[in-house]
Short mmCIF file of C-alpha atoms in Angstrom, two decimals:
data_model
loop_
_atom_site.label_atom_id
_atom_site.label_comp_id
_atom_site.label_asym_id
_atom_site.label_seq_id
_atom_site.Cartn_x
_atom_site.Cartn_y
_atom_site.Cartn_z
CA MET J 1 70.75 -40.69 -25.35
CA THR J 2 69.10 -44.16 -24.47
CA THR J 3 70.61 -47.18 -23.36
CA THR J 4 69.87 -48.98 -26.65
CA GLU J 5 71.60 -45.88 -28.60
CA GLN J 6 74.34 -46.33 -26.68
CA ALA J 7 74.95 -49.78 -27.60
CA ALA J 8 74.39 -49.23 -31.30
CA HIS J 9 77.33 -46.38 -30.95
CA ASP J 10 80.22 -48.48 -30.48
CA THR J 11 82.61 -46.26 -32.03
CA VAL J 12 83.42 -42.60 -31.52
CA GLU J 13 82.73 -41.94 -35.58
CA ALA J 14 79.16 -43.97 -35.35
CA ALA J 15 78.43 -41.56 -32.64
CA ILE J 16 79.04 -38.54 -34.26
CA ARG J 17 77.55 -39.57 -37.50
CA ALA J 18 73.87 -40.25 -35.79
CA GLN J 19 74.48 -36.86 -34.09
CA LEU J 20 75.26 -35.11 -37.41
CA ALA J 21 72.35 -36.70 -38.83
CA LYS J 22 69.83 -35.52 -36.25
CA ALA J 23 71.40 -31.98 -36.37
CA PHE J 24 70.88 -31.66 -40.18
CA GLY J 25 67.38 -32.45 -40.28
CA GLY J 26 67.40 -34.16 -43.64
CA ILE J 27 66.27 -32.87 -47.09
CA ARG J 28 62.98 -31.64 -45.30
CA GLY J 29 64.88 -29.49 -42.93
CA VAL J 30 67.00 -28.02 -45.66
CA ILE J 31 64.19 -27.19 -47.39
CA GLU J 32 62.47 -25.57 -44.50
CA ALA J 33 65.35 -23.35 -44.08
CA ALA J 34 65.67 -22.01 -47.25
CA VAL J 35 62.24 -21.36 -48.39
CA PRO J 36 61.55 -18.38 -46.18
CA THR J 37 64.74 -16.71 -47.34
CA ALA J 38 63.48 -17.43 -51.16
CA VAL J 39 60.16 -16.13 -50.70
CA PHE J 40 61.67 -12.96 -49.13
CA THR J 41 64.16 -12.63 -52.01
CA VAL J 42 61.38 -12.89 -54.33
CA MET J 43 59.10 -10.66 -52.79
CA TRP J 44 61.72 -7.83 -52.48
CA ILE J 45 62.58 -8.01 -56.08
CA ALA J 46 58.71 -8.11 -57.03
CA THR J 47 57.73 -5.28 -55.17
CA SER J 48 60.58 -3.43 -53.13
CA LYS J 49 58.59 -3.22 -50.33
CA LEU J 50 60.24 -4.17 -47.12
CA GLN J 51 57.41 -4.93 -44.31
CA LEU J 52 55.39 -6.71 -47.09
CA SER J 53 58.51 -8.95 -48.31
CA LEU J 54 58.70 -9.97 -44.58
CA ILE J 55 55.55 -10.67 -43.76
CA VAL J 56 55.09 -12.96 -46.66
CA SER J 57 58.59 -14.91 -45.56
CA ALA J 58 57.28 -15.07 -41.95
CA SER J 59 53.93 -16.33 -43.23
CA THR J 60 55.42 -18.94 -45.39
CA ALA J 61 57.44 -20.11 -42.14
CA LEU J 62 54.30 -20.18 -40.08
CA VAL J 63 52.67 -22.61 -42.58
CA LEU J 64 55.43 -24.74 -42.64
CA LEU J 65 55.43 -24.81 -39.01
CA ALA J 66 51.70 -25.64 -39.03
CA VAL J 67 52.24 -28.53 -41.18
CA ARG J 68 54.93 -29.94 -39.03
CA LEU J 69 52.32 -29.60 -35.82
CA VAL J 70 49.45 -31.22 -37.64
CA GLN J 71 51.92 -34.12 -38.52
CA ARG J 72 53.07 -34.13 -35.27
CA SER J 73 56.84 -34.07 -36.39
CA THR J 74 59.45 -31.86 -34.73
CA PRO J 75 59.01 -28.20 -35.58
CA GLN J 76 62.75 -27.56 -34.66
CA TYR J 77 64.00 -26.53 -38.32
CA VAL J 78 61.30 -24.17 -39.03
CA ILE J 79 61.34 -22.72 -35.87
CA ASN J 80 64.97 -22.21 -36.10
CA SER J 81 63.98 -20.30 -39.44
CA LEU J 82 61.29 -18.38 -37.71
CA ILE J 83 64.00 -17.17 -35.21
CA GLY J 84 66.12 -16.06 -38.22
CA ILE J 85 63.39 -14.21 -39.65
CA GLY J 86 62.48 -12.74 -36.44
CA ILE J 87 65.99 -11.16 -35.79
CA GLY J 88 66.46 -10.14 -39.33
CA TRP J 89 63.23 -8.36 -39.06
CA PHE J 90 64.28 -6.66 -35.97
CA PHE J 91 67.63 -5.40 -37.95
CA ALA J 92 65.74 -4.29 -40.94
CA SER J 93 62.86 -2.72 -39.42
CA ARG J 94 65.51 -0.15 -37.23
CA THR J 95 67.32 1.07 -40.22
CA GLY J 96 64.66 0.37 -42.92
CA GLU J 97 67.49 -1.15 -45.11
CA ALA J 98 66.65 -4.45 -46.54
CA LYS J 99 69.87 -5.69 -46.72
CA ASP J 100 70.16 -5.74 -43.16
CA VAL J 101 67.40 -8.81 -43.25
CA TYR J 102 70.88 -10.70 -44.06
CA LEU J 103 73.29 -9.02 -41.57
CA PRO J 104 72.38 -11.44 -38.27
CA GLY J 105 73.28 -14.37 -40.52
CA ILE J 106 76.75 -12.89 -41.71
CA LEU J 107 77.31 -11.77 -37.86
CA TYR J 108 76.20 -15.42 -36.72
CA ASN J 109 78.85 -17.16 -39.03
CA ALA J 110 81.51 -14.62 -38.26
CA GLY J 111 80.89 -15.59 -34.36
CA TYR J 112 80.48 -19.17 -34.95
CA SER J 113 83.79 -19.33 -36.94
CA VAL J 114 85.60 -17.38 -33.80
CA ALA J 115 84.26 -19.81 -31.40
CA MET J 116 84.76 -23.00 -33.20
CA LEU J 117 88.70 -21.70 -33.88
CA LEU J 118 89.10 -21.05 -30.10
CA SER J 119 87.61 -24.22 -29.18
CA ILE J 120 90.37 -25.82 -31.55
CA VAL J 121 93.30 -24.05 -30.39
CA THR J 122 92.27 -24.51 -26.74
CA ARG J 123 91.65 -28.26 -27.28
CA TRP J 124 87.97 -28.28 -26.65
CA PRO J 125 86.92 -28.84 -30.16
CA VAL J 126 83.06 -28.33 -30.00
CA VAL J 127 82.33 -31.66 -32.00
CA GLY J 128 83.80 -33.40 -28.85
CA PHE J 129 80.65 -32.83 -26.89
CA LEU J 130 78.51 -34.71 -29.51
CA ILE J 131 80.53 -37.85 -27.91
CA GLY J 132 79.78 -36.53 -24.42
CA SER J 133 75.83 -37.00 -25.22
CA VAL J 134 76.71 -40.23 -25.94
CA THR J 135 78.72 -41.59 -22.98
CA GLY J 136 77.13 -39.39 -20.67
CA ASP J 137 80.14 -37.50 -19.70
CA PRO J 138 80.52 -34.46 -21.53
CA THR J 139 84.18 -34.11 -21.08
CA ALA J 140 85.71 -37.38 -20.62
CA TRP J 141 86.49 -37.69 -24.48
CA ARG J 142 89.55 -34.85 -23.78
CA GLN J 143 91.35 -37.74 -22.16
CA ASP J 144 92.00 -39.59 -25.54
CA PRO J 145 94.30 -37.57 -27.52
CA ALA J 146 93.33 -39.42 -30.60
CA VAL J 147 89.85 -38.56 -30.17
CA VAL J 148 90.73 -34.70 -29.00
CA ARG J 149 92.70 -34.87 -32.74
CA LEU J 150 90.05 -36.49 -34.76
CA CYS J 151 87.40 -33.79 -33.15
CA SER J 152 89.59 -30.81 -34.06
CA LYS J 153 89.81 -31.94 -37.57
CA LEU J 154 85.85 -32.48 -37.73
CA THR J 155 85.56 -29.01 -35.95
CA TRP J 156 88.02 -27.36 -38.89
CA LEU J 157 85.56 -28.92 -41.49
CA LEU J 158 82.28 -27.55 -39.42
CA MET J 159 83.94 -24.06 -39.68
CA ILE J 160 85.12 -23.81 -43.26
CA PRO J 161 81.38 -23.03 -44.41
CA CYS J 162 80.85 -20.47 -42.14
CA VAL J 163 84.40 -18.62 -43.17
CA ILE J 164 83.44 -18.90 -46.54
CA ARG J 165 80.02 -17.37 -46.21
CA VAL J 166 81.40 -14.30 -44.15
CA ALA J 167 84.38 -13.95 -47.00
CA VAL J 168 81.87 -14.01 -49.61
CA GLN J 169 78.92 -12.15 -48.26
CA ALA J 170 80.08 -9.30 -45.91
CA PRO J 171 81.95 -7.66 -48.92
CA VAL J 172 78.54 -7.68 -50.79
CA TYR J 173 76.80 -6.54 -47.80
CA LEU J 174 79.28 -3.51 -47.09
CA ILE J 175 79.54 -2.46 -50.73
CA GLY J 176 76.45 -3.23 -52.63
CA GLY J 177 73.64 -1.71 -50.14
CA ASN J 178 69.86 -2.38 -51.14
CA ASP J 179 70.87 -2.90 -54.60
CA ALA J 180 72.44 -6.35 -53.25
CA VAL J 181 69.61 -7.56 -51.54
CA ALA J 182 68.87 -10.21 -54.37
CA GLU J 183 72.49 -10.97 -54.76
CA LEU J 184 72.60 -11.52 -50.84
CA GLY J 185 69.22 -13.78 -50.88
CA ILE J 186 71.00 -15.93 -53.58
CA LEU J 187 74.16 -16.22 -51.83
CA LYS J 188 72.40 -16.99 -48.56
CA ILE J 189 70.60 -20.06 -50.14
CA VAL J 190 73.40 -21.36 -51.98
CA MET J 191 75.95 -21.24 -49.46
CA GLY J 192 73.44 -22.13 -46.86
CA TRP J 193 72.98 -25.87 -46.62
CA PRO J 194 74.60 -26.89 -49.88
CA LEU J 195 77.87 -26.01 -48.31
CA GLN J 196 76.83 -27.44 -44.96
CA ILE J 197 76.13 -30.74 -46.83
CA ALA J 198 79.18 -30.48 -48.65
CA ALA J 199 80.96 -30.05 -45.15
CA LEU J 200 79.20 -33.03 -43.52
CA GLY J 201 80.23 -35.05 -46.50
CA ALA J 202 83.54 -34.00 -46.16
CA MET J 203 83.13 -35.12 -42.09
CA VAL J 204 81.23 -38.43 -43.25
CA TRP J 205 84.43 -39.49 -45.18
CA VAL J 206 86.72 -38.86 -42.56
CA LEU J 207 84.48 -40.74 -39.90
CA ALA J 208 84.30 -43.63 -42.53
CA ARG J 209 88.22 -44.10 -42.20
CA GLY J 210 88.29 -44.72 -38.20
CA ARG J 211 86.94 -47.08 -35.48
CA THR J 212 87.86 -45.27 -32.48
CA PRO J 213 85.86 -47.06 -29.37
CA VAL J 214 83.33 -45.08 -27.26
CA ARG J 215 84.58 -45.16 -23.60
CA PRO J 216 81.55 -44.53 -21.44
CA ALA J 217 81.52 -42.52 -18.68
CA ALA J 218 82.46 -44.09 -15.23
CA SER J 219 79.61 -44.61 -13.16
#
């Protein structure tokens, strides 16, 4: 975070809004996250061939990555998608079950939900560290109870989509088997960025209501 950026974020709310905007990656980031999953799902429905579906999905992500590199824009969101495909490929290749492509995502959301809940309970809400990235001190924000309460509320909003995904997708995965691959693919897309954007909207609404001054780290 540069001095200019710090000066522009004179409130906790402004700092968090700016950091969230970077994390979500905009509309293009949303599309790049969804397209490989959509391609895998369509290929599986059309061919029922696991390896072919994985290869085409990964190839699609590599094309998106190449475009990013040619344009010299950040490849972060495509790389995240490729990592997800790679982990899903590993799980599915070991079991031979196409549904296992979606298992890492379910486990990730479950783990993330638990981690965020623990951060709230212990009064170290994860959103608070976004403030630390602005002030230069990762923990100074905990000295202000009002900021801790704000960050706890925002962490709840960030956690809710993860809980919903696990609550809906886990039963489909456990009960449906490979017959549920299409349903899991659709659920992953529908409950992916749309849910995250809804959570972001709720967070922005909460942030718009307050103006908590940023306290720079002591020099």
